[in-house]
PDB file of C-alpha atoms in Angstrom:
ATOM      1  CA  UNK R  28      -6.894  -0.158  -3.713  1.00  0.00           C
ATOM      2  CA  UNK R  29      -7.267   2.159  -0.887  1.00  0.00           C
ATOM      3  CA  UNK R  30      -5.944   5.056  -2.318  1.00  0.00           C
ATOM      4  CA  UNK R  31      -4.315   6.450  -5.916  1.00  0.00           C
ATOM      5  CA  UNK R  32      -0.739   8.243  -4.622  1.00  0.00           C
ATOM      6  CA  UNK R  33      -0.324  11.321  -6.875  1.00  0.00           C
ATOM      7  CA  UNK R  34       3.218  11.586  -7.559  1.00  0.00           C
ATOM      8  CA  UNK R  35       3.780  15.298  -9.050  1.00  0.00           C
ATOM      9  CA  UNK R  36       5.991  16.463 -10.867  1.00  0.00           C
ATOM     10  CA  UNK R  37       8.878  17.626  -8.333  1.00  0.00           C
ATOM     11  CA  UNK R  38       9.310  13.766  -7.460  1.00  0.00           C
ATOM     12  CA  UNK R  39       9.235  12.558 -10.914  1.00  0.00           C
ATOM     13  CA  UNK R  40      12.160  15.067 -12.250  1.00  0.00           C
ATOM     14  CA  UNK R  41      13.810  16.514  -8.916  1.00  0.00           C
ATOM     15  CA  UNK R  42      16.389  13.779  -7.388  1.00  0.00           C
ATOM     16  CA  UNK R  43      15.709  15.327  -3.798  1.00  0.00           C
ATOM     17  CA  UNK R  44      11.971  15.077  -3.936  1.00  0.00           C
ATOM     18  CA  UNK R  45      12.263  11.291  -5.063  1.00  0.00           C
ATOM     19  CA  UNK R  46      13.510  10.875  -1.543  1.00  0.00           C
ATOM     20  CA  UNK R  47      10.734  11.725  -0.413  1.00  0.00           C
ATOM     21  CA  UNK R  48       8.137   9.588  -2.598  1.00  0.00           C
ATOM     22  CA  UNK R  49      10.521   6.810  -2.046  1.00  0.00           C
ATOM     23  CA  UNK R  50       9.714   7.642   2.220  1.00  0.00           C
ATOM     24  CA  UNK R  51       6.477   7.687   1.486  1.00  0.00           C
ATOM     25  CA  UNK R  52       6.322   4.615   0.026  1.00  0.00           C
ATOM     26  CA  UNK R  53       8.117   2.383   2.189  1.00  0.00           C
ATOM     27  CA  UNK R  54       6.056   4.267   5.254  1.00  0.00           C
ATOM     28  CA  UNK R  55       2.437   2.943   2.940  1.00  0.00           C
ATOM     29  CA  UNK R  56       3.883  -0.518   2.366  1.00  0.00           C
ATOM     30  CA  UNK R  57       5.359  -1.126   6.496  1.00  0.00           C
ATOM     31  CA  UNK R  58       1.452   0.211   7.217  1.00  0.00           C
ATOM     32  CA  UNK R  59      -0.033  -2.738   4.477  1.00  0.00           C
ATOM     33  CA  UNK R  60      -1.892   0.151   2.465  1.00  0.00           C
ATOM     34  CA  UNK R  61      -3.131  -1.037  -1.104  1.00  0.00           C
ATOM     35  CA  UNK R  62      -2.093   2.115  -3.116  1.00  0.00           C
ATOM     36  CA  UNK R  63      -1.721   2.773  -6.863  1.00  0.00           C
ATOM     37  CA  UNK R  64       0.104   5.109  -9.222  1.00  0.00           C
ATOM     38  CA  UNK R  65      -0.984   6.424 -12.621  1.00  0.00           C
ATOM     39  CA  UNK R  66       2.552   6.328 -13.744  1.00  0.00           C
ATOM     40  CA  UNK R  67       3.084   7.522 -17.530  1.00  0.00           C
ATOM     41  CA  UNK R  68      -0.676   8.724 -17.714  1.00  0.00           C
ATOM     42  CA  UNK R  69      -0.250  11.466 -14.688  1.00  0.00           C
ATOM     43  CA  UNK R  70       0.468  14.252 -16.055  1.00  0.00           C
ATOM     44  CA  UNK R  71       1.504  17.698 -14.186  1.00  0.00           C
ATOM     45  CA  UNK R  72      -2.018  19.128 -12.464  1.00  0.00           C
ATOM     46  CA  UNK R  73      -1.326  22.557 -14.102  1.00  0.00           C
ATOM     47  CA  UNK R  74      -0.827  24.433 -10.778  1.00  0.00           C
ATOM     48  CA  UNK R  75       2.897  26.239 -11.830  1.00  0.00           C
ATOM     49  CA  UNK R  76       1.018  27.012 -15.106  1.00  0.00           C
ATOM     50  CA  UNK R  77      -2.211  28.919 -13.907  1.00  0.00           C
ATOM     51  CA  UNK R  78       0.281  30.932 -11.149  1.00  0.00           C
ATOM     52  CA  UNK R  79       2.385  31.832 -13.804  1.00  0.00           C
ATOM     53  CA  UNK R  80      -0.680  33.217 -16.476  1.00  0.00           C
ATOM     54  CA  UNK R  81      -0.840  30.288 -18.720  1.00  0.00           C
ATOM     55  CA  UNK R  82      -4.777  29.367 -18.075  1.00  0.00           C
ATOM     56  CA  UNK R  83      -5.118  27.263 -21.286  1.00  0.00           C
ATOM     57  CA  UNK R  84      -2.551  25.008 -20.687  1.00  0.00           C
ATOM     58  CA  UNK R  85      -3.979  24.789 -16.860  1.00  0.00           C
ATOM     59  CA  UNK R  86      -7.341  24.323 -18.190  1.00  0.00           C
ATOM     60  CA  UNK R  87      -6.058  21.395 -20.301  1.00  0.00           C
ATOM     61  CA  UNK R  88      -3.963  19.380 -18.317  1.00  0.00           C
ATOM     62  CA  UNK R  89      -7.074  19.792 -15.550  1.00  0.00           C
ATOM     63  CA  UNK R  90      -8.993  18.357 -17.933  1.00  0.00           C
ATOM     64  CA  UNK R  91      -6.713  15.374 -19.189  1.00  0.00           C
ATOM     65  CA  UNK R  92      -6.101  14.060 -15.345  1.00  0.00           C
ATOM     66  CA  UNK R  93      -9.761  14.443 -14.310  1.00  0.00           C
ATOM     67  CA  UNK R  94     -10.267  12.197 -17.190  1.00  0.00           C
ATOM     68  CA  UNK R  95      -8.308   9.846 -16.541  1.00  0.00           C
ATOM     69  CA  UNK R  96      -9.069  10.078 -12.759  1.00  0.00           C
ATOM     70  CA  UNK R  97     -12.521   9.057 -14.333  1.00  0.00           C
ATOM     71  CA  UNK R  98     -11.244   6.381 -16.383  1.00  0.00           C
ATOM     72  CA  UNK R  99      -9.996   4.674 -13.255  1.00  0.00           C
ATOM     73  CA  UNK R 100     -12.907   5.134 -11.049  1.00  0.00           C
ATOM     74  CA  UNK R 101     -10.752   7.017  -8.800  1.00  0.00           C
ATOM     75  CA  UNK R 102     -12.312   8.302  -5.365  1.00  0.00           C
ATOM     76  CA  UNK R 103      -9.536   8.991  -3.092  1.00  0.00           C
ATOM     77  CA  UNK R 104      -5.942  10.444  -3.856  1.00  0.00           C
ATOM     78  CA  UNK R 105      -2.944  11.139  -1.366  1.00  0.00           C
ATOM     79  CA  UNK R 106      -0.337  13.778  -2.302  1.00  0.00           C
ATOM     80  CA  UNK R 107       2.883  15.011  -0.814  1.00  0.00           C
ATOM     81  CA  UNK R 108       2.659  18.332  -2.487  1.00  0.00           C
ATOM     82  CA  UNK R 109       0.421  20.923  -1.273  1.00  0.00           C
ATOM     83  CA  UNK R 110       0.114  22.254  -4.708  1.00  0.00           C
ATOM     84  CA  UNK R 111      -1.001  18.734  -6.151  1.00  0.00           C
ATOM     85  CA  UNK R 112      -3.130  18.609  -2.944  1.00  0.00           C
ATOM     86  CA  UNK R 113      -4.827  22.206  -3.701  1.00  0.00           C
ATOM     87  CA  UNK R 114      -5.196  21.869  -7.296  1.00  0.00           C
ATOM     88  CA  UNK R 115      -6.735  18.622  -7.518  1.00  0.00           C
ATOM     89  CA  UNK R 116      -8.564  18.936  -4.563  1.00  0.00           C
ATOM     90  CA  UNK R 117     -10.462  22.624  -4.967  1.00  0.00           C
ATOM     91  CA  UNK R 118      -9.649  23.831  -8.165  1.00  0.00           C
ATOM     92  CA  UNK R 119     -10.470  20.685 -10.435  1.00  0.00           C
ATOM     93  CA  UNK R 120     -14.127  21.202  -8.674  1.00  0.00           C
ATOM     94  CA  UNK R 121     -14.797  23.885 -11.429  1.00  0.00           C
ATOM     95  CA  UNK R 122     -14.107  21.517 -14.142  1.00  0.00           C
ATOM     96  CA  UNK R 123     -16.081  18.532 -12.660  1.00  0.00           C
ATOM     97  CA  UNK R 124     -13.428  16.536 -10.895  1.00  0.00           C
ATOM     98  CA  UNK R 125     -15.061  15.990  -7.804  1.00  0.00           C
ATOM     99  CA  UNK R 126     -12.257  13.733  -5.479  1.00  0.00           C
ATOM    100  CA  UNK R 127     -11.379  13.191  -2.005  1.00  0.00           C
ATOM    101  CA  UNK R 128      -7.662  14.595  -1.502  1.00  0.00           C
ATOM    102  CA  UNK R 129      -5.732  13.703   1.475  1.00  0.00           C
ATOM    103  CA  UNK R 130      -2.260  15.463   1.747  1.00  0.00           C
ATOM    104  CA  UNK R 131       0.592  12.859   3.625  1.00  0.00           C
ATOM    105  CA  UNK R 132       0.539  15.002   6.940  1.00  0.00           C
ATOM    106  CA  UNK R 133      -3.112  13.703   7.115  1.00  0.00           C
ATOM    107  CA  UNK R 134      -2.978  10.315   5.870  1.00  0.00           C
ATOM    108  CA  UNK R 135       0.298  10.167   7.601  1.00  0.00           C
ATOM    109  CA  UNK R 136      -2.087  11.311  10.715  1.00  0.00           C
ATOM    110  CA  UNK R 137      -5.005   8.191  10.369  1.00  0.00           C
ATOM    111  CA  UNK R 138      -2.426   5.542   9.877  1.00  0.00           C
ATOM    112  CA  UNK R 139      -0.719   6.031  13.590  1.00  0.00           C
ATOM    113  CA  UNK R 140      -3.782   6.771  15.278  1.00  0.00           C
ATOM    114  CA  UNK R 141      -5.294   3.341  13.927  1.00  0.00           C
ATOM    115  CA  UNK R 142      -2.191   1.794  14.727  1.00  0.00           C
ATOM    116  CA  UNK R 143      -1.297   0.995  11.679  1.00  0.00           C
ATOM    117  CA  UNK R 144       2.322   2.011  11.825  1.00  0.00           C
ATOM    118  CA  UNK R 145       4.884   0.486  14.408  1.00  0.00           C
ATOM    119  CA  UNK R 146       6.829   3.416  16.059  1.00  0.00           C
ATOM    120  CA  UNK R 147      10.531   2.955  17.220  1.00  0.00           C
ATOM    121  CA  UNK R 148      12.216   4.939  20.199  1.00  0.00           C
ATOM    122  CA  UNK R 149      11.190   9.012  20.393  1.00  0.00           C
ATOM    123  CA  UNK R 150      13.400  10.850  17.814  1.00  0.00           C
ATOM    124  CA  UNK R 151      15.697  12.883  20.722  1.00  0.00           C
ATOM    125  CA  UNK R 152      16.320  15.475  18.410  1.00  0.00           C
ATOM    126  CA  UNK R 153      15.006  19.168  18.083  1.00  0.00           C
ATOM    127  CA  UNK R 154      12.677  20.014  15.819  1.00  0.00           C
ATOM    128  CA  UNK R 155      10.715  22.517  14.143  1.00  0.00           C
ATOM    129  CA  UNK R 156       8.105  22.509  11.226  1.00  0.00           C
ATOM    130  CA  UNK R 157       7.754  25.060   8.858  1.00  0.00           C
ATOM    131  CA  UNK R 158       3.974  25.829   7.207  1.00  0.00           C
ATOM    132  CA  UNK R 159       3.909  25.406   3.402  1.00  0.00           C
ATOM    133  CA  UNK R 160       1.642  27.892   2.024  1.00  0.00           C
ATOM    134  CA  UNK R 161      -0.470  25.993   0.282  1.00  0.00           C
ATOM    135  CA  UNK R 162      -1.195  23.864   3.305  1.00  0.00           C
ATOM    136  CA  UNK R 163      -1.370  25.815   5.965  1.00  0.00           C
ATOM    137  CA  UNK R 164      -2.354  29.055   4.721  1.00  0.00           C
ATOM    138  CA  UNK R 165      -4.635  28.414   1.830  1.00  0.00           C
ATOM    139  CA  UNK R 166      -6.069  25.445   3.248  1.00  0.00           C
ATOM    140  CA  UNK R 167      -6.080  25.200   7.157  1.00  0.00           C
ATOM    141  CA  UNK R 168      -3.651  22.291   7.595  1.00  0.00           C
ATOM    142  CA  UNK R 169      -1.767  23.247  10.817  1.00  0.00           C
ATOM    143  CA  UNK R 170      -2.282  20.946  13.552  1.00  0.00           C
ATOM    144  CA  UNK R 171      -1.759  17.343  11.384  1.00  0.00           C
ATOM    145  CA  UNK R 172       1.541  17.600  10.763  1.00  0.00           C
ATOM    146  CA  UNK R 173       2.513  18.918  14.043  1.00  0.00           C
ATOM    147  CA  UNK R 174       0.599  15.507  15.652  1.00  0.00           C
ATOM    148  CA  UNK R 175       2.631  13.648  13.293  1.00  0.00           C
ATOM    149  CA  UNK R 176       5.416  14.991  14.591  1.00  0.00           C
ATOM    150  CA  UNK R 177       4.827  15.002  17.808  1.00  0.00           C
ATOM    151  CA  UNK R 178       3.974  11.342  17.969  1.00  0.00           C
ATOM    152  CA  UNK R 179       7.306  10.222  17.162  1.00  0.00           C
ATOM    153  CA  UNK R 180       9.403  13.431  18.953  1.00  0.00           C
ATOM    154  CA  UNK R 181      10.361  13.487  22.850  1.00  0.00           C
ATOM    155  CA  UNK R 182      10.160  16.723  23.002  1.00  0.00           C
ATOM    156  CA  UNK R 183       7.770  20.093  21.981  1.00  0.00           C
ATOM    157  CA  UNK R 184       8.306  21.428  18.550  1.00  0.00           C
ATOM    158  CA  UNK R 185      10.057  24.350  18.393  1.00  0.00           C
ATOM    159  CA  UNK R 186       8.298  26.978  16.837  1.00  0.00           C
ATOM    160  CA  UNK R 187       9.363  29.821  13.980  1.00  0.00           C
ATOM    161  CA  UNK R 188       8.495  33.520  15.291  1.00  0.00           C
ATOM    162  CA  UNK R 189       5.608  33.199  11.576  1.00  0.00           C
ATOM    163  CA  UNK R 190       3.754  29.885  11.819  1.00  0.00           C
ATOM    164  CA  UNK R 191       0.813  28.306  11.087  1.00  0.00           C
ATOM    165  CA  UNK R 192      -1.660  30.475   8.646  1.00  0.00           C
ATOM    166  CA  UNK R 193       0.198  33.562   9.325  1.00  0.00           C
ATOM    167  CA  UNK R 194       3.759  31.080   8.178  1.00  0.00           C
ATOM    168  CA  UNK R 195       6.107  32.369   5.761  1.00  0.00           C
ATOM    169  CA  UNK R 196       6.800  31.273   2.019  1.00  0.00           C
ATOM    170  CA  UNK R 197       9.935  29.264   1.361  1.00  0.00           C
ATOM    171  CA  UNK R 198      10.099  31.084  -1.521  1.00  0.00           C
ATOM    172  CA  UNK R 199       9.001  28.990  -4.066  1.00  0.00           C
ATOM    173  CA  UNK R 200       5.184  29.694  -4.179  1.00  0.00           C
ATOM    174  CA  UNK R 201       3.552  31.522  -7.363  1.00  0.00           C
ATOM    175  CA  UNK R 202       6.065  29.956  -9.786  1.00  0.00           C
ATOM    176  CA  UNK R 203       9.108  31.950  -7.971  1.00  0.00           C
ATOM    177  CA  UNK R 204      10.940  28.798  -7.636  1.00  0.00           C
ATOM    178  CA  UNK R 205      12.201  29.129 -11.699  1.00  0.00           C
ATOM    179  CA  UNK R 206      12.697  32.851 -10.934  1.00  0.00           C
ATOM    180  CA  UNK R 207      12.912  33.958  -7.258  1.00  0.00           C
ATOM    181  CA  UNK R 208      12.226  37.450  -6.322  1.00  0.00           C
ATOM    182  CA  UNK R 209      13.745  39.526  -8.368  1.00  0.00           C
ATOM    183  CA  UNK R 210      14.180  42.523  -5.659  1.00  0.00           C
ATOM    184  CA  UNK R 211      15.187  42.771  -1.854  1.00  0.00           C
ATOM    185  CA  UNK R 212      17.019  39.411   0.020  1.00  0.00           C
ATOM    186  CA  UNK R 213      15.930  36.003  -1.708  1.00  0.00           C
ATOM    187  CA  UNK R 214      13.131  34.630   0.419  1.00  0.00           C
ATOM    188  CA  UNK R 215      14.435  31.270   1.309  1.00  0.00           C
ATOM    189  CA  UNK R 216      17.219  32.626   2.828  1.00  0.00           C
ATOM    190  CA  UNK R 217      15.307  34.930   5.459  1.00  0.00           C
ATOM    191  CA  UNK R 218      13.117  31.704   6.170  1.00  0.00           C
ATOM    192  CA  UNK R 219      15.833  29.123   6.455  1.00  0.00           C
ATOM    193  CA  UNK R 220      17.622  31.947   9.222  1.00  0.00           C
ATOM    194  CA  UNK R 221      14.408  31.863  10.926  1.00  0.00           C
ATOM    195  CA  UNK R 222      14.427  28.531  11.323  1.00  0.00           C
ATOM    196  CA  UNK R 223      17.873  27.799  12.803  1.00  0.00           C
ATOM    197  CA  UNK R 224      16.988  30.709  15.002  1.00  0.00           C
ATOM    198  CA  UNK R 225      14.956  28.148  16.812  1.00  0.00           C
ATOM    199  CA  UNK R 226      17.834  25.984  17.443  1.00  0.00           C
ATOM    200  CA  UNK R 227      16.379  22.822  16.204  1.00  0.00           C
ATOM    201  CA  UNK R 228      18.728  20.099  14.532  1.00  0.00           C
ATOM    202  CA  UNK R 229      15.898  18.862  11.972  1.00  0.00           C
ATOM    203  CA  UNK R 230      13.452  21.711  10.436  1.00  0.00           C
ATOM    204  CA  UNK R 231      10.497  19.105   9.138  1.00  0.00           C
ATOM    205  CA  UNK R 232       8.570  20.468   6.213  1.00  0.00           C
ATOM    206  CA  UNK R 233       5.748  18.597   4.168  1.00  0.00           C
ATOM    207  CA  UNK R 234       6.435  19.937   0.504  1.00  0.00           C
ATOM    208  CA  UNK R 235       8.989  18.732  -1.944  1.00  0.00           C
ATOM    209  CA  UNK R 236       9.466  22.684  -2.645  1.00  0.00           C
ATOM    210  CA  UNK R 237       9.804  24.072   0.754  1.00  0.00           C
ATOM    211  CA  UNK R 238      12.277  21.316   1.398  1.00  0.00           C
ATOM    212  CA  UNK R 239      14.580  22.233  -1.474  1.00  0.00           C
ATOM    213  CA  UNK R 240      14.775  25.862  -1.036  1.00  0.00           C
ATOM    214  CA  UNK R 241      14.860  25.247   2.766  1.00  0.00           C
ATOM    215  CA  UNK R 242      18.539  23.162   2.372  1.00  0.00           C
ATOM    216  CA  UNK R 243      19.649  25.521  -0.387  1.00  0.00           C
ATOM    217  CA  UNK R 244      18.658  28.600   2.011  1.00  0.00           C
ATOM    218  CA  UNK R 245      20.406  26.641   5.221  1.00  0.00           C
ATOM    219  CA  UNK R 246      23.432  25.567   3.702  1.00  0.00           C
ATOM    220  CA  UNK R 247      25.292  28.406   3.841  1.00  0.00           C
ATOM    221  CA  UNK R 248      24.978  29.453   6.882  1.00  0.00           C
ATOM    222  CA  UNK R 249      27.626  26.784   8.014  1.00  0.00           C
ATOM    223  CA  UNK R 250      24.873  24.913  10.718  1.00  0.00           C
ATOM    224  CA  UNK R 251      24.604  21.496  10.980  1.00  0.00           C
ATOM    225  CA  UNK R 252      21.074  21.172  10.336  1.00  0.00           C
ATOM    226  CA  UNK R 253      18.668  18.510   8.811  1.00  0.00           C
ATOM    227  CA  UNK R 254      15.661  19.297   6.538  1.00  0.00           C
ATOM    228  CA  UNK R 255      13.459  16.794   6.557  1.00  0.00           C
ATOM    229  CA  UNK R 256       9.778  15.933   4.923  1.00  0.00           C
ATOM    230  CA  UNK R 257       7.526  14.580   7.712  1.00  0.00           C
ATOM    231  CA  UNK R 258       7.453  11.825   5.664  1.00  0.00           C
ATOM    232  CA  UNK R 259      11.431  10.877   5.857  1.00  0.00           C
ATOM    233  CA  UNK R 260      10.890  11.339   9.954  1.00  0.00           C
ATOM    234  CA  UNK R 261       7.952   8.846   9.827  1.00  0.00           C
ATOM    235  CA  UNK R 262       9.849   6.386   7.702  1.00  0.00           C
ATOM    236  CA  UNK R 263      13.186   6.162  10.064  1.00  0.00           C
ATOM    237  CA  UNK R 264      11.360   6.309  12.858  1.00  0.00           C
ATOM    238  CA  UNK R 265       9.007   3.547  12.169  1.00  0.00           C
ATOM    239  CA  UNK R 266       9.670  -0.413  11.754  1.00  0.00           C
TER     240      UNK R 266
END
């Protein structure tokens, strides 16, 4: 294979985020990429449980996957959650799970510049992107998305007023998405006005998390806008 696709949990239990996986999939097979799943033996990476204070059970189910990441002689892994994508990727390190970790925007990235993907007409739509923390912010992923995006787009991106590693949470981050913020407006819904003050039609996102509080934030505000993971543009917009 040419690369192990970590699920995560959001896709596995969330009916929105299996949208997404399902993209992400048909996008791999159209560009003729071997790929693999763990199925039943991947387990959650632990991220939600070390932001929330639970360090053993982080420190366990770090343990578990980097085993069986071992088991399988895995080298490289492709997520579409920046939380998978951080975990695995920097914080296994301390534990001995040395692997290459791609996130989708950047796989996503390599597959049209080697022309392995077939792209339809320009998407005539306006866009913007919004930076999930974990990507942008904690990890310097800013410009592969927006070249995703802007390969298959006719026009600029529109850009939110906080962007790139100064972006905004969706509100989600740091377990909030089983709480929220418990004082002051919920944070999703100061994001999702800031992005419909751009006057885009489709706010992209690449994280099963942004994307949910993102619709729930949008909705209602009564605008006919799209949220979209970069991976759901790529797939409709691709043969």
């Amino acid at each position: 294979m040419e690369i192990l696709y970590w699920v995560g949990c959001a896709p596995a239990f969330d009916p929105r985020a299996r949208e997404i996986a399902r993209a992400i999939v048909r996008v791999l097979q159209k560009a003729k990429v071997e790929f693999a799943i763990l199925g039943e033996k991947e387990r959650c990476t632990g991220d939600l449980a070390r932001r929330s204070g639970d360090e053993a059970l982080f420190q366990e189910l770090a343990l578990c996957n980097i085993e069986t990441l071992r088991e399988h002689k895995v080298k490289k892994i492709l997520t579409t959650c920046p939380h998978c994508f951080h975990t695995i990727g920097r914080e296994y390190r301390a534990f001995g799970g040395d692997f290459e970790v791609v996130h989708h925007s950047q796989y996503l990235l390599q597959l049209i510049e080697r022309g392995r993907l077939k792209l339809k007409q320009p998407l005539e739509k306006k866009v913007t992107y919004h930076d999930p923390c974990y990507l942008a912010r904690h990890n310097g992923v800013v410009a592969e998305p927006r070249k995703v995006l802007q390969a298959v787009c006719s026009g600029p991106l529109l850009e939110m007023p906080r962007n790139g590693v100064k972006g905004f949470c969706c509100g989600a981050g740091g377990s909030a998405i089983w709480g929220g913020n418990r004082q002051g407006e919920k944070i999703n819904d100061v994001r999702a006005r800031e992005a419909v003050g751009t006057g885009a039609e489709i706010v992209a996102s690449g994280c099963p998390f942004c994307t949910n509080m993102l619709e729930e934030g949008i909705s209602p505000l009564g605008k006919h806008v799209l949220v979209k993971d970069i991976a759901e543009i790529i797939d409709e917009q691709t043969d």
